[in-house]
Coordinates of C-alpha atoms in Angstrom, one line a residue:
M8 CA -19.6 32.0 -23.2
S9 CA -20.3 28.5 -24.5
L10 CA -18.6 25.6 -23.1
P11 CA -18.4 22.2 -24.8
P12 CA -20.0 19.7 -23.2
N13 CA -17.7 17.1 -22.9
F14 CA -15.9 19.6 -20.3
I15 CA -18.9 20.1 -18.1
D16 CA -18.9 16.3 -17.9
E17 CA -15.6 16.1 -16.9
L18 CA -15.8 18.6 -14.6
R19 CA -18.5 17.1 -12.3
Q20 CA -17.0 13.5 -12.8
R21 CA -13.4 14.8 -11.4
L22 CA -15.4 16.5 -8.6
S23 CA -16.8 15.7 -5.3
L24 CA -20.3 16.9 -4.2
A25 CA -19.6 15.8 -1.2
D26 CA -15.8 18.3 -0.7
V27 CA -17.9 20.7 -2.5
V28 CA -20.8 21.1 0.3
G29 CA -18.8 20.1 3.1
K30 CA -17.2 23.8 3.3
K31 CA -20.3 25.0 3.9
V32 CA -22.5 23.1 6.4
M33 CA -21.5 20.0 9.1
W34 CA -21.6 16.6 8.3
D35 CA -24.7 14.5 10.5
N36 CA -22.1 11.4 11.2
R37 CA -24.4 9.4 13.2
K38 CA -27.0 9.8 9.9
S39 CA -24.2 9.7 7.1
N40 CA -22.7 6.8 5.3
Q41 CA -19.5 8.0 4.0
A42 CA -18.5 4.4 2.6
K43 CA -21.5 4.6 0.0
G44 CA -21.5 8.3 -0.2
D45 CA -24.6 9.2 1.0
W46 CA -24.2 12.6 3.1
W47 CA -26.4 14.6 5.7
A48 CA -26.4 17.7 7.7
P49 CA -28.9 20.7 8.4
C50 CA -29.9 22.7 4.7
P51 CA -27.5 25.6 4.3
F52 CA -30.6 27.5 2.2
H53 CA -32.9 27.6 5.4
Q54 CA -33.0 27.5 9.1
E55 CA -33.6 24.2 10.6
K56 CA -31.8 21.9 13.3
T57 CA -32.7 18.8 11.6
A58 CA -30.2 16.8 8.9
S59 CA -32.4 17.1 6.0
F60 CA -30.3 18.1 3.2
H61 CA -28.8 15.3 1.4
V62 CA -26.2 14.4 -0.7
D63 CA -25.3 11.9 -3.2
D64 CA -21.7 11.6 -4.1
Q65 CA -21.9 8.9 -5.8
K66 CA -24.6 10.9 -8.4
G67 CA -23.7 13.4 -7.5
Y68 CA -26.8 15.2 -6.7
Y69 CA -28.2 17.0 -3.7
Y70 CA -31.6 17.7 -2.6
C71 CA -33.6 19.4 0.6
F72 CA -36.3 17.5 2.2
G73 CA -37.4 20.8 3.6
C74 CA -37.3 23.5 1.2
H75 CA -36.9 21.3 -1.9
Q76 CA -33.9 22.7 -3.2
K77 CA -32.1 20.8 -5.5
G78 CA -28.4 20.2 -7.6
D79 CA -25.4 19.5 -8.8
A80 CA -22.1 21.2 -8.0
I81 CA -22.3 23.8 -9.9
T82 CA -25.6 24.5 -9.5
F83 CA -24.6 24.5 -5.2
V84 CA -21.8 27.0 -5.9
R85 CA -24.3 29.3 -7.7
E86 CA -26.7 29.3 -5.0
T87 CA -24.3 29.7 -2.1
E88 CA -21.8 32.1 -3.5
N89 CA -24.1 34.2 -5.6
L90 CA -22.4 33.7 -8.8
S91 CA -23.4 32.9 -12.6
F92 CA -23.0 29.9 -14.0
I93 CA -19.6 30.5 -15.9
E94 CA -18.1 31.9 -13.1
A95 CA -19.2 28.8 -10.8
V96 CA -17.8 26.6 -13.5
R97 CA -14.7 28.8 -13.3
L98 CA -13.9 28.4 -9.3
L99 CA -14.7 25.1 -9.1
A100 CA -12.6 24.1 -12.5
E101 CA -9.8 25.9 -10.6
E102 CA -10.6 23.7 -7.9
A103 CA -10.3 20.5 -9.7
G104 CA -7.2 21.4 -11.9
M105 CA -8.9 22.3 -14.8
P106 CA -7.8 25.0 -17.5
V107 CA -11.9 25.8 -18.7
P108 CA -11.7 26.3 -22.9
E109 CA -11.2 29.5 -24.2
A110 CA -14.7 31.3 -25.6
D111 CA -15.3 28.9 -29.0
P112 CA -17.9 30.2 -31.5
K113 CA -17.8 26.8 -33.1
A114 CA -19.1 24.9 -29.4
Q115 CA -22.5 24.4 -30.3
E116 CA -21.4 23.1 -33.4
K117 CA -18.5 20.9 -31.8
A118 CA -21.6 19.4 -29.3
D119 CA -23.6 18.7 -32.8
R120 CA -20.6 16.6 -34.2
R121 CA -20.1 15.0 -30.9
T122 CA -24.0 13.9 -30.9
Q123 CA -23.7 12.8 -34.6
L124 CA -20.7 10.4 -33.9
T125 CA -22.2 8.8 -30.5
E126 CA -25.6 7.9 -32.9
V127 CA -23.0 6.3 -35.2
M128 CA -21.6 4.1 -32.6
E129 CA -25.1 3.0 -31.6
Q130 CA -26.0 1.8 -34.9
A131 CA -22.6 0.3 -35.0
V132 CA -23.3 -1.6 -32.0
K133 CA -26.5 -2.8 -33.4
Y134 CA -25.3 -3.9 -36.5
Y135 CA -22.5 -6.1 -34.6
R136 CA -25.7 -7.6 -32.4
L137 CA -27.0 -8.8 -35.0
Q138 CA -24.0 -10.1 -37.0
L139 CA -23.7 -12.1 -33.8
Q140 CA -26.6 -14.4 -34.4
T141 CA -26.0 -15.1 -38.3
A142 CA -24.3 -18.0 -39.3
P143 CA -20.3 -17.0 -40.2
A144 CA -20.6 -16.0 -35.7
A145 CA -21.0 -20.1 -35.0
D146 CA -17.1 -20.5 -34.0
A147 CA -17.6 -16.9 -32.0
R148 CA -21.3 -18.4 -30.3
A149 CA -19.6 -21.5 -29.7
Y150 CA -16.7 -19.6 -27.8
L151 CA -19.0 -17.4 -25.7
E152 CA -21.5 -20.5 -24.9
Q153 CA -18.1 -22.1 -23.2
R154 CA -17.4 -19.4 -21.2
G155 CA -20.7 -19.8 -19.7
L156 CA -22.5 -16.7 -21.1
D157 CA -26.3 -17.2 -21.4
R158 CA -28.9 -14.9 -24.3
L159 CA -29.4 -13.0 -20.9
A160 CA -25.8 -12.0 -20.6
L161 CA -25.3 -11.3 -24.1
E162 CA -28.3 -9.1 -24.4
R163 CA -27.7 -7.6 -21.1
F164 CA -23.6 -6.5 -21.7
E165 CA -24.4 -6.1 -26.1
L166 CA -22.1 -8.3 -27.0
G167 CA -21.8 -8.3 -30.8
F168 CA -19.5 -9.6 -33.3
A169 CA -17.7 -8.5 -36.3
P170 CA -17.6 -10.8 -39.9
V171 CA -14.3 -11.7 -41.7
G172 CA -14.0 -9.2 -44.6
W173 CA -12.9 -5.8 -44.9
Q174 CA -15.3 -3.5 -45.2
N175 CA -18.7 -5.4 -44.0
L176 CA -19.6 -2.0 -41.2
W177 CA -18.4 0.3 -43.5
D178 CA -20.4 -0.4 -46.6
H179 CA -23.9 -1.1 -44.1
L180 CA -22.8 2.6 -42.9
R181 CA -22.5 3.9 -45.9
G182 CA -25.2 2.3 -47.4
K183 CA -27.5 4.3 -44.1
G184 CA -26.1 7.0 -45.5
V185 CA -23.6 8.2 -42.9
A186 CA -20.7 10.4 -43.9
E187 CA -17.1 8.9 -44.6
D188 CA -15.7 11.2 -42.6
L189 CA -18.2 10.5 -38.9
I190 CA -17.8 6.4 -39.9
L191 CA -13.4 7.2 -39.8
A192 CA -14.1 9.9 -36.8
A193 CA -15.6 7.5 -34.5
G194 CA -12.9 5.0 -34.6
L195 CA -14.7 2.1 -36.9
A196 CA -12.7 2.6 -39.7
R197 CA -9.4 3.1 -41.1
P198 CA -7.9 5.1 -44.1
S199 CA -6.0 2.6 -46.6
T200 CA -2.8 3.3 -47.5
R201 CA -2.7 1.8 -50.7
G202 CA -5.8 4.6 -51.8
D203 CA -8.4 1.9 -51.5
K204 CA -11.6 2.8 -50.0
P205 CA -11.6 2.6 -45.7
Y206 CA -11.3 -1.1 -44.3
D207 CA -12.9 -1.8 -40.8
T208 CA -11.3 -1.8 -37.6
F209 CA -12.9 -4.6 -36.0
R210 CA -12.4 -8.0 -37.9
N211 CA -13.4 -11.7 -36.8
R212 CA -13.9 -10.8 -33.7
I213 CA -16.1 -10.9 -30.4
L214 CA -17.0 -6.8 -29.5
F215 CA -17.7 -5.8 -26.2
P216 CA -19.0 -1.5 -26.5
I217 CA -18.1 0.5 -24.1
R218 CA -19.9 3.3 -22.8
D219 CA -19.1 6.4 -20.9
A220 CA -21.0 7.3 -17.2
R221 CA -24.0 8.8 -19.2
G222 CA -24.6 5.4 -20.9
R223 CA -23.5 6.7 -24.6
A224 CA -21.6 3.9 -26.6
I225 CA -17.8 5.5 -27.3
A226 CA -15.6 2.8 -28.4
F227 CA -15.5 -1.0 -28.8
G228 CA -12.8 -4.0 -27.5
G229 CA -12.4 -6.6 -29.2
R230 CA -11.2 -10.3 -29.0
A231 CA -10.0 -12.3 -31.7
L232 CA -10.9 -15.7 -32.7
D233 CA -8.1 -16.4 -34.7
P234 CA -5.4 -17.6 -32.3
D235 CA -3.0 -16.4 -34.8
D236 CA -3.8 -13.2 -34.9
G237 CA -1.6 -10.5 -33.7
A238 CA -3.6 -8.6 -31.1
K239 CA -5.6 -11.0 -28.8
Y240 CA -7.8 -7.6 -27.8
L241 CA -7.9 -4.7 -29.2
N242 CA -9.7 -1.3 -28.7
S243 CA -11.0 1.6 -30.8
P244 CA -8.3 4.3 -31.3
E245 CA -8.8 7.1 -29.3
T246 CA -11.1 9.1 -30.8
E247 CA -13.3 12.6 -29.9
L248 CA -15.6 10.1 -28.2
F249 CA -13.1 7.8 -26.7
D250 CA -10.0 8.8 -24.3
K251 CA -8.7 5.5 -23.4
G252 CA -7.1 6.3 -20.0
R253 CA -10.2 8.2 -18.5
S254 CA -12.8 5.6 -19.3
L255 CA -13.6 2.1 -17.8
F256 CA -15.5 -0.7 -19.4
N257 CA -19.3 -1.1 -17.5
L258 CA -19.0 2.1 -15.6
G259 CA -22.5 3.2 -15.5
P260 CA -24.0 0.0 -14.2
A261 CA -20.9 -0.1 -11.7
R262 CA -21.5 3.4 -10.7
K263 CA -25.3 2.9 -9.6
A264 CA -24.4 -0.2 -8.1
A265 CA -22.4 0.9 -6.0
G266 CA -24.5 3.5 -4.7
Q267 CA -26.9 0.7 -4.1
G268 CA -23.7 -0.7 -1.9
H269 CA -22.1 -3.5 -3.8
P270 CA -18.4 -3.5 -3.4
L271 CA -16.5 -1.8 -6.2
I272 CA -14.3 -3.8 -7.7
V273 CA -11.5 -3.4 -10.8
A274 CA -10.9 -6.4 -13.0
E275 CA -8.6 -6.9 -15.5
G276 CA -10.4 -7.5 -18.5
Y277 CA -14.3 -7.9 -19.9
M278 CA -14.9 -11.2 -19.6
D279 CA -13.9 -10.9 -15.5
V280 CA -16.2 -8.2 -15.5
I281 CA -19.3 -9.9 -17.0
A282 CA -18.3 -13.2 -14.7
L283 CA -18.3 -11.0 -11.6
A284 CA -21.4 -9.1 -12.5
R285 CA -23.6 -12.1 -13.3
A286 CA -22.3 -13.6 -9.8
G287 CA -23.7 -10.8 -8.2
F288 CA -21.0 -8.4 -7.8
E289 CA -22.5 -5.7 -10.1
A290 CA -20.2 -2.7 -9.2
A291 CA -17.3 -3.9 -11.2
V292 CA -15.7 -2.4 -13.4
A293 CA -12.0 -3.1 -16.0
P294 CA -9.1 -0.5 -17.2
L295 CA -9.2 -1.1 -20.9
G296 CA -6.3 -2.8 -21.5
T297 CA -3.6 -0.9 -19.8
A298 CA -2.4 -0.2 -16.3
I299 CA -4.8 1.9 -14.1
T300 CA -4.3 5.9 -15.0
E301 CA -4.1 8.7 -12.5
H302 CA -7.6 10.0 -14.3
Q303 CA -9.5 6.2 -13.5
L304 CA -8.2 6.2 -10.2
A305 CA -9.7 9.9 -9.6
L306 CA -12.9 8.5 -11.6
L307 CA -13.2 5.2 -9.2
W308 CA -12.8 7.4 -6.0
R309 CA -15.6 9.4 -7.5
I310 CA -17.5 6.2 -7.2
G311 CA -16.4 4.5 -4.2
S312 CA -14.0 5.4 -1.4
E313 CA -12.3 2.2 -1.6
P314 CA -12.1 0.1 -4.5
V315 CA -10.7 -3.1 -4.5
L316 CA -8.2 -4.4 -7.2
A317 CA -8.8 -7.9 -8.4
L318 CA -6.0 -9.5 -9.8
D319 CA -5.4 -12.5 -11.6
G320 CA -2.7 -14.0 -9.7
D321 CA -0.1 -14.8 -12.3
R322 CA 2.9 -12.4 -12.9
A323 CA 1.7 -10.2 -15.0
G324 CA -1.7 -9.4 -12.6
L325 CA 1.3 -8.9 -9.5
S326 CA 3.2 -6.3 -11.7
A327 CA -0.1 -4.6 -12.7
A328 CA -0.7 -4.6 -8.7
M329 CA 3.0 -2.7 -7.9
R330 CA 2.2 0.0 -10.7
A331 CA -1.3 0.6 -9.4
I332 CA 0.6 1.6 -5.7
D333 CA 3.4 3.8 -7.6
I334 CA 0.1 5.4 -9.2
A335 CA -1.7 5.7 -6.2
L336 CA 0.4 6.6 -3.4
P337 CA 0.7 11.0 -4.6
M338 CA -3.1 10.6 -4.8
L339 CA -4.2 9.0 -1.4
A340 CA -6.4 11.0 0.7
P341 CA -8.5 10.8 3.6
G342 CA -11.6 8.5 2.4
K343 CA -9.5 7.9 -0.8
S344 CA -7.4 4.3 -1.1
L345 CA -6.9 1.0 -2.5
R346 CA -7.1 -2.9 -1.5
F347 CA -5.6 -5.6 -3.6
A348 CA -7.0 -9.2 -3.9
L349 CA -4.9 -10.6 -5.5
L350 CA -6.2 -14.5 -6.7
P351 CA -5.0 -18.1 -6.3
E352 CA -2.2 -18.4 -9.1
G353 CA -3.3 -19.2 -13.2
Q354 CA -7.4 -17.9 -12.1
D355 CA -8.6 -15.5 -12.9
P356 CA -12.1 -14.1 -11.2
D357 CA -14.4 -15.7 -14.4
D358 CA -12.0 -19.3 -13.4
L359 CA -12.4 -18.7 -9.5
I360 CA -16.2 -18.1 -9.8
R361 CA -16.9 -21.3 -12.6
A362 CA -14.2 -23.6 -10.3
Q363 CA -15.6 -22.9 -6.4
G364 CA -18.8 -20.2 -6.9
P365 CA -19.4 -16.7 -6.1
E366 CA -18.9 -17.2 -2.0
A367 CA -15.3 -17.9 -3.0
M368 CA -14.9 -14.4 -4.5
R369 CA -16.5 -13.1 -1.7
R370 CA -14.0 -13.9 0.5
L371 CA -11.3 -12.9 -1.3
I372 CA -12.5 -9.4 -1.8
D373 CA -13.7 -9.4 2.5
G374 CA -10.1 -10.1 2.5
A375 CA -8.2 -7.9 0.0
E376 CA -5.2 -6.3 1.8
P377 CA -4.9 -2.6 1.9
L378 CA -2.4 -0.8 0.0
V379 CA 0.1 -0.1 2.6
R380 CA 0.7 -4.0 3.1
L381 CA 1.1 -4.9 -0.5
L382 CA 3.4 -2.3 -0.3
W383 CA 5.9 -3.8 2.7
R384 CA 5.3 -7.3 0.7
R385 CA 6.7 -5.5 -2.4
E386 CA 9.6 -4.3 -0.8
T387 CA 10.2 -7.3 1.8
E388 CA 8.9 -10.3 -0.2
G389 CA 11.9 -12.9 -1.3
K390 CA 14.4 -11.1 0.3
V391 CA 17.2 -11.5 2.8
F392 CA 18.1 -9.0 5.9
D393 CA 20.8 -10.4 7.5
S394 CA 22.9 -7.4 7.3
P395 CA 22.6 -3.8 8.3
E396 CA 22.8 -2.5 5.0
R397 CA 20.7 -4.4 3.1
K398 CA 17.7 -3.0 6.3
A399 CA 18.9 0.2 5.6
A400 CA 18.3 -0.4 2.1
L401 CA 14.7 -1.3 2.7
D402 CA 14.4 1.5 4.8
H403 CA 15.0 3.6 2.5
A404 CA 13.3 2.4 -0.1
L405 CA 9.9 2.5 2.3
R406 CA 10.9 6.1 3.3
Q407 CA 11.0 6.9 -0.3
A408 CA 7.6 5.4 -1.1
I409 CA 5.9 6.9 1.7
A410 CA 7.3 10.3 1.0
K411 CA 5.4 10.1 -2.5
I412 CA 1.6 10.6 0.0
V413 CA 0.8 14.2 -0.7
D414 CA -1.4 14.6 2.4
P415 CA 0.3 15.0 5.6
G416 CA -2.4 13.4 7.4
V417 CA -2.1 9.9 5.5
R418 CA 1.7 10.0 5.4
Q419 CA 1.9 10.3 9.1
H420 CA -0.5 7.1 9.5
Y421 CA 1.6 5.1 7.0
G422 CA 5.3 5.6 8.5
Q423 CA 3.1 4.4 11.8
E424 CA 2.0 1.4 10.0
I425 CA 5.6 0.8 8.2
K426 CA 7.5 0.9 11.7
D427 CA 4.4 -1.6 13.3
L428 CA 5.5 -3.8 10.0
R429 CA 8.9 -3.5 10.3
W430 CA 8.6 -3.8 14.4
A431 CA 6.5 -7.4 14.1
F432 CA 8.7 -8.6 11.0
F433 CA 12.4 -8.4 12.8
R434 CA 10.9 -8.9 16.1
G435 CA 9.6 -12.1 15.4
G436 CA 12.3 -13.2 13.2
Q437 CA 12.7 -12.8 9.1
K438 CA 11.6 -16.4 7.9
S439 CA 13.2 -15.9 4.5
G440 CA 16.8 -14.8 5.8
G441 CA 16.8 -16.8 9.1
F442 CA 17.0 -13.3 11.3
G443 CA 15.3 -15.6 14.1
K444 CA 17.4 -18.1 14.2
M445 CA 20.7 -15.5 14.3
R446 CA 18.7 -13.6 17.1
L447 CA 18.3 -16.9 19.2
R448 CA 21.9 -17.2 18.7
Q449 CA 22.8 -14.0 20.1
T450 CA 20.7 -14.0 22.9
G451 CA 20.6 -17.5 24.2
H452 CA 22.5 -17.8 27.4
A453 CA 25.3 -20.6 27.4
Q454 CA 24.1 -23.9 29.6
A455 CA 26.3 -23.8 33.1
T456 CA 27.2 -27.1 34.3
P457 CA 26.3 -28.2 38.3
Q458 CA 30.3 -27.6 39.0
T459 CA 30.0 -24.0 37.6
R460 CA 27.0 -23.1 38.0
A461 CA 27.1 -21.1 41.5
T462 CA 30.1 -19.0 40.4
D463 CA 30.0 -14.8 39.3
L464 CA 30.4 -16.1 35.7
V465 CA 26.2 -16.7 35.8
V466 CA 25.0 -15.2 38.7
G467 CA 25.7 -11.9 40.6
N468 CA 27.7 -8.8 39.9
A469 CA 27.9 -9.2 36.0
E470 CA 24.8 -9.9 35.9
T471 CA 23.5 -6.7 37.9
G472 CA 26.1 -4.2 35.5
D473 CA 24.6 -5.6 32.5
R474 CA 21.0 -4.4 34.1
L475 CA 22.7 -1.3 34.9
R476 CA 23.7 -0.4 31.5
E477 CA 20.8 -1.7 29.5
A478 CA 18.7 0.8 32.1
V479 CA 21.1 3.6 31.0
V480 CA 20.1 2.8 27.2
L481 CA 16.7 2.6 27.7
A482 CA 16.4 5.8 29.6
T483 CA 18.9 7.7 27.1
L484 CA 16.9 6.9 24.6
I485 CA 13.6 7.7 26.3
V486 CA 14.6 11.3 26.8
H487 CA 16.0 11.5 23.3
P488 CA 13.7 10.0 20.4
A489 CA 15.8 10.9 17.7
L490 CA 18.5 8.2 18.2
V491 CA 16.0 5.7 18.7
D492 CA 16.6 4.5 14.4
T493 CA 20.6 5.1 14.9
F494 CA 20.3 2.0 17.7
A495 CA 17.0 -0.1 16.7
D496 CA 18.6 -2.4 15.2
Q497 CA 20.7 -3.2 18.0
L498 CA 17.9 -3.3 20.5
E499 CA 15.8 -5.8 18.0
S500 CA 18.8 -8.2 18.1
G501 CA 19.4 -8.8 21.7
A502 CA 20.8 -6.1 23.2
I503 CA 18.6 -6.3 25.8
R504 CA 17.9 -9.3 27.9
D505 CA 16.1 -8.4 31.3
P506 CA 12.2 -8.8 30.8
D507 CA 11.2 -5.7 32.2
H508 CA 14.0 -3.8 30.0
Q509 CA 12.9 -5.8 27.0
R510 CA 9.2 -5.2 27.2
I511 CA 10.3 -1.5 27.3
S512 CA 13.0 -1.5 24.3
D513 CA 9.9 -3.5 22.4
W514 CA 8.0 -0.4 22.7
I515 CA 11.2 1.9 21.9
V516 CA 11.4 0.6 18.2
R517 CA 8.0 0.0 17.9
I518 CA 7.1 3.6 18.1
G519 CA 9.9 5.1 16.5
P520 CA 11.7 8.5 17.0
A521 CA 8.5 10.1 18.5
E522 CA 8.4 13.0 19.9
D523 CA 6.5 12.4 22.4
L524 CA 8.1 8.7 23.3
R525 CA 8.1 9.1 26.9
A526 CA 4.5 9.8 26.9
C527 CA 3.7 7.3 24.7
I528 CA 5.7 4.8 26.8
E529 CA 4.1 6.0 29.8
T530 CA 0.8 5.1 28.3
E531 CA 1.9 1.9 27.2
I532 CA 3.3 0.7 30.1
G533 CA 2.6 3.1 33.5
A534 CA 4.0 5.6 35.0
A535 CA 5.3 3.7 37.8
A536 CA 7.4 1.2 35.4
L537 CA 8.6 4.5 33.7
E538 CA 9.9 6.1 36.8
K539 CA 11.3 2.5 38.0
L540 CA 13.2 2.7 35.0
L541 CA 14.2 6.6 35.0
S542 CA 14.9 7.3 38.8
P543 CA 17.5 5.4 40.1
G544 CA 20.9 7.8 40.7
H545 CA 23.1 5.5 38.1
V546 CA 20.3 6.0 35.5
Q547 CA 20.1 10.4 36.6
L548 CA 23.5 10.6 36.5
S549 CA 24.8 9.1 33.0
P550 CA 25.4 11.9 30.2
G551 CA 22.1 11.8 28.3
I552 CA 19.9 12.4 31.4
R553 CA 22.2 15.0 32.9
K554 CA 22.4 16.7 29.8
P555 CA 19.3 16.7 28.1
D556 CA 20.0 19.4 25.5
D557 CA 23.4 17.3 24.3
V558 CA 22.6 14.7 21.6
E559 CA 25.7 14.3 20.5
A560 CA 26.7 13.3 24.3
A561 CA 23.7 10.9 24.6
R562 CA 24.4 8.8 21.6
M563 CA 28.2 8.6 22.9
C564 CA 26.7 7.4 26.3
V565 CA 24.5 4.6 24.4
A566 CA 27.0 3.7 21.9
E567 CA 29.5 3.0 24.6
E568 CA 27.0 1.3 27.2
L569 CA 26.1 -1.1 24.0
A570 CA 29.6 -1.9 23.4
K571 CA 30.0 -2.5 27.1
L572 CA 27.3 -5.0 27.3
Q573 CA 28.2 -6.5 23.6
A574 CA 32.1 -6.8 25.2
H575 CA 31.3 -8.6 28.5
R576 CA 28.9 -10.7 26.5
G577 CA 31.2 -11.9 24.1
A578 CA 33.7 -13.2 27.1
E579 CA 30.9 -14.5 28.7
Q580 CA 30.8 -16.6 25.8
E581 CA 34.1 -17.7 25.2
I582 CA 34.1 -18.7 29.4
A583 CA 30.8 -20.9 28.5
D584 CA 32.2 -22.1 25.5
A585 CA 35.9 -23.2 27.6
L586 CA 33.6 -24.4 30.5
Q587 CA 31.9 -27.4 28.0
D588 CA 35.5 -27.9 26.5
I589 CA 36.6 -29.3 30.1
A590 CA 33.5 -30.0 31.8
A591 CA 34.2 -33.2 32.6
V592 CA 37.9 -32.4 34.3
E593 CA 37.5 -32.7 38.3
N594 CA 40.2 -30.8 39.3
E595 CA 40.2 -27.9 42.0
G596 CA 43.4 -26.1 40.2
V597 CA 41.3 -25.6 36.8
T598 CA 38.2 -24.3 39.2
W599 CA 41.3 -22.0 40.9
R600 CA 41.7 -21.0 37.1
L601 CA 38.3 -19.9 36.4
R602 CA 37.4 -18.1 38.7
Q603 CA 41.2 -16.1 38.0
A604 CA 39.8 -15.7 34.9
T605 CA 36.5 -14.4 36.2
D606 CA 38.0 -11.6 38.0
A607 CA 40.0 -10.7 35.4
V608 CA 36.9 -10.1 33.1
Q609 CA 35.1 -8.1 35.9
R610 CA 38.6 -6.0 36.2
A611 CA 38.4 -5.7 32.6
Q612 CA 34.8 -4.4 32.6
R613 CA 35.0 -2.0 36.0
D614 CA 38.6 -0.1 34.0
L615 CA 37.1 0.2 30.4
T616 CA 36.6 3.7 30.9
E617 CA 39.8 4.8 33.1
D618 CA 42.8 4.7 30.5
K619 CA 41.3 5.1 26.8
T620 CA 45.1 5.4 25.5
E621 CA 45.5 1.4 27.0
Y622 CA 42.2 0.3 24.6
E623 CA 42.0 -1.9 21.4
V624 CA 39.3 -2.5 19.3
A625 CA 38.0 -6.1 19.4
P626 CA 36.3 -7.8 15.9
N627 CA 33.0 -7.3 17.3
G628 CA 33.4 -3.2 17.6
A629 CA 33.9 -3.2 21.4
R630 CA 37.0 -1.7 23.6
V631 CA 38.7 -3.7 25.6
R632 CA 42.2 -3.2 27.8
R633 CA 45.2 -4.5 26.1
D634 CA 47.0 -5.9 29.1
E635 CA 43.5 -7.2 30.7
K636 CA 43.1 -8.8 27.1
D637 CA 46.6 -10.5 26.8
A638 CA 46.1 -12.0 30.3
F639 CA 42.9 -13.2 30.0
A640 CA 43.9 -14.6 26.8
S641 CA 47.0 -16.3 27.9
L642 CA 45.1 -17.5 31.2
L643 CA 42.6 -19.3 28.7
S644 CA 45.2 -20.9 26.5
Q645 CA 46.7 -22.1 29.6
I646 CA 43.7 -23.7 31.3
S647 CA 42.8 -25.5 27.6
Q648 CA 46.4 -26.9 27.9
D649 CA 46.7 -27.8 31.8
G650 CA 43.5 -29.4 31.8
P651 CA 43.3 -32.5 29.8
K652 CA 47.3 -33.0 31.2
R653 CA 45.7 -32.7 35.1
A654 CA 42.9 -34.6 34.4
H655 CA 45.6 -37.6 33.2
D656 CA 47.5 -37.2 36.1

């Protein structure tokens, strides 16, 4: 059976030789360099203890320095599985998700036609390069000189010029005896709709030859010189040679440079790639005028494990980065990810290098953000999360994004990284939404005056009771980690105030609803500190601890304890506000009444669970006894009326 050569080429490009060989060998991790696609192992073809079998994943070839076996992925499968060529191809095509073409008796004829088309393309490259040296190309040469391209750069990238006129290339190729159908099939000319002879695809444009991984010319990209031209950049149409979504500009040289250790950089355009390569960033490529595709990503990962997308610092560049995130997420795998280097606004790589030199670009590449950070930035930047609903919307968007990741290991690590970013974001105070200020208001204690500093309002039983309730909340969440997300917002917004408890609370929120939450907490704070939290009698007797299998009882326990904390602290704040209003009043009667208010608050806290029929829900969600609430409100009202009067008397 004969297969189309382009099918075999694409199969080799899609496969990772290291993945294929890795099923048969144990890699020597000390000798291997995964980032460079450089792998070593004991040879599977002969008995040895040392790692003399070398796989170059960038080039797709292996070689044993002991027995001298060599080949590509197809050869390896043939030799190790004892298969024929077509059987090995079928096996590898199935792994790569590529259907094997049916037997085609005209396959050789198609291969010959492809060879003819590439020869026509090479003739066009030569023609356009010669045209760049002619008088009509003066403006093109001036533009390239203004962009900093010297003669060596023009030769290296084979830049050319398509002169003004409708049939310049057509007439040239026909004069060389090239068949009309080959010129049209190569995308170099288009048929006329008026019955005239075909006209050239490119006119009055600077041309950039596009070559495949094997260095064969397959298409052109053209930049218009006329500012009124409808398309600033124009690519060849898709042909038997050229598939825009599966091709990259400068692919062959970049693959070689990446194999030598250069960082793989994805820029937006031809001029960016040329500027990067001339500045020493040899492994630079560009998609061809569109957002990066799945096929291009797979091609990039065959070259390097973590390409850096260097995108222009404008709205279009940011949009391209965000689209790349959604395309990449389902394809992420161990050793296959993306990083993003977003340039200063209004600059592309060429601008940055010319203005600040290659070192500025190197710093940007070295500091490129991983994909997960840009995902977080996309969902949070410029947004305010000052309500539970907005936070829930953020969590929902992030969960949806992470759910796209197919690989379970990568998906798990993304979930943990997002939890860490969320913890730092809300714990540190969201700058854009004033979240930090809100939290300070919730957790800040009112300043007591000298006359009241020794009362039970500030120290004593009330504070001890709060600490006990905090312990019950934290212990219950550690025993029932599935409840962490339910109460995370309250923990983050200051419900836990004791310094020792706050440290534990921070770790609970940061780790999240992990099944091994207790073990993780113990690792972070130590067994003694965890035992101190869990061992007291009031903690052991709480429903969430006594009934470890009753999640609903645990949830109600945590909710009730947090409500009590909120109710007490709300009342405490009201009293503190009243104290500030009458702080100047020196009167024993007022002090006595304040003490009566204190006693009323403490009774309300002790009796909060005695008779549920006597409770009502306060505006803050807490439950308060009606009789205590009414008495306390009346007392405060009388204090506010009597205080100034007594001071006057």
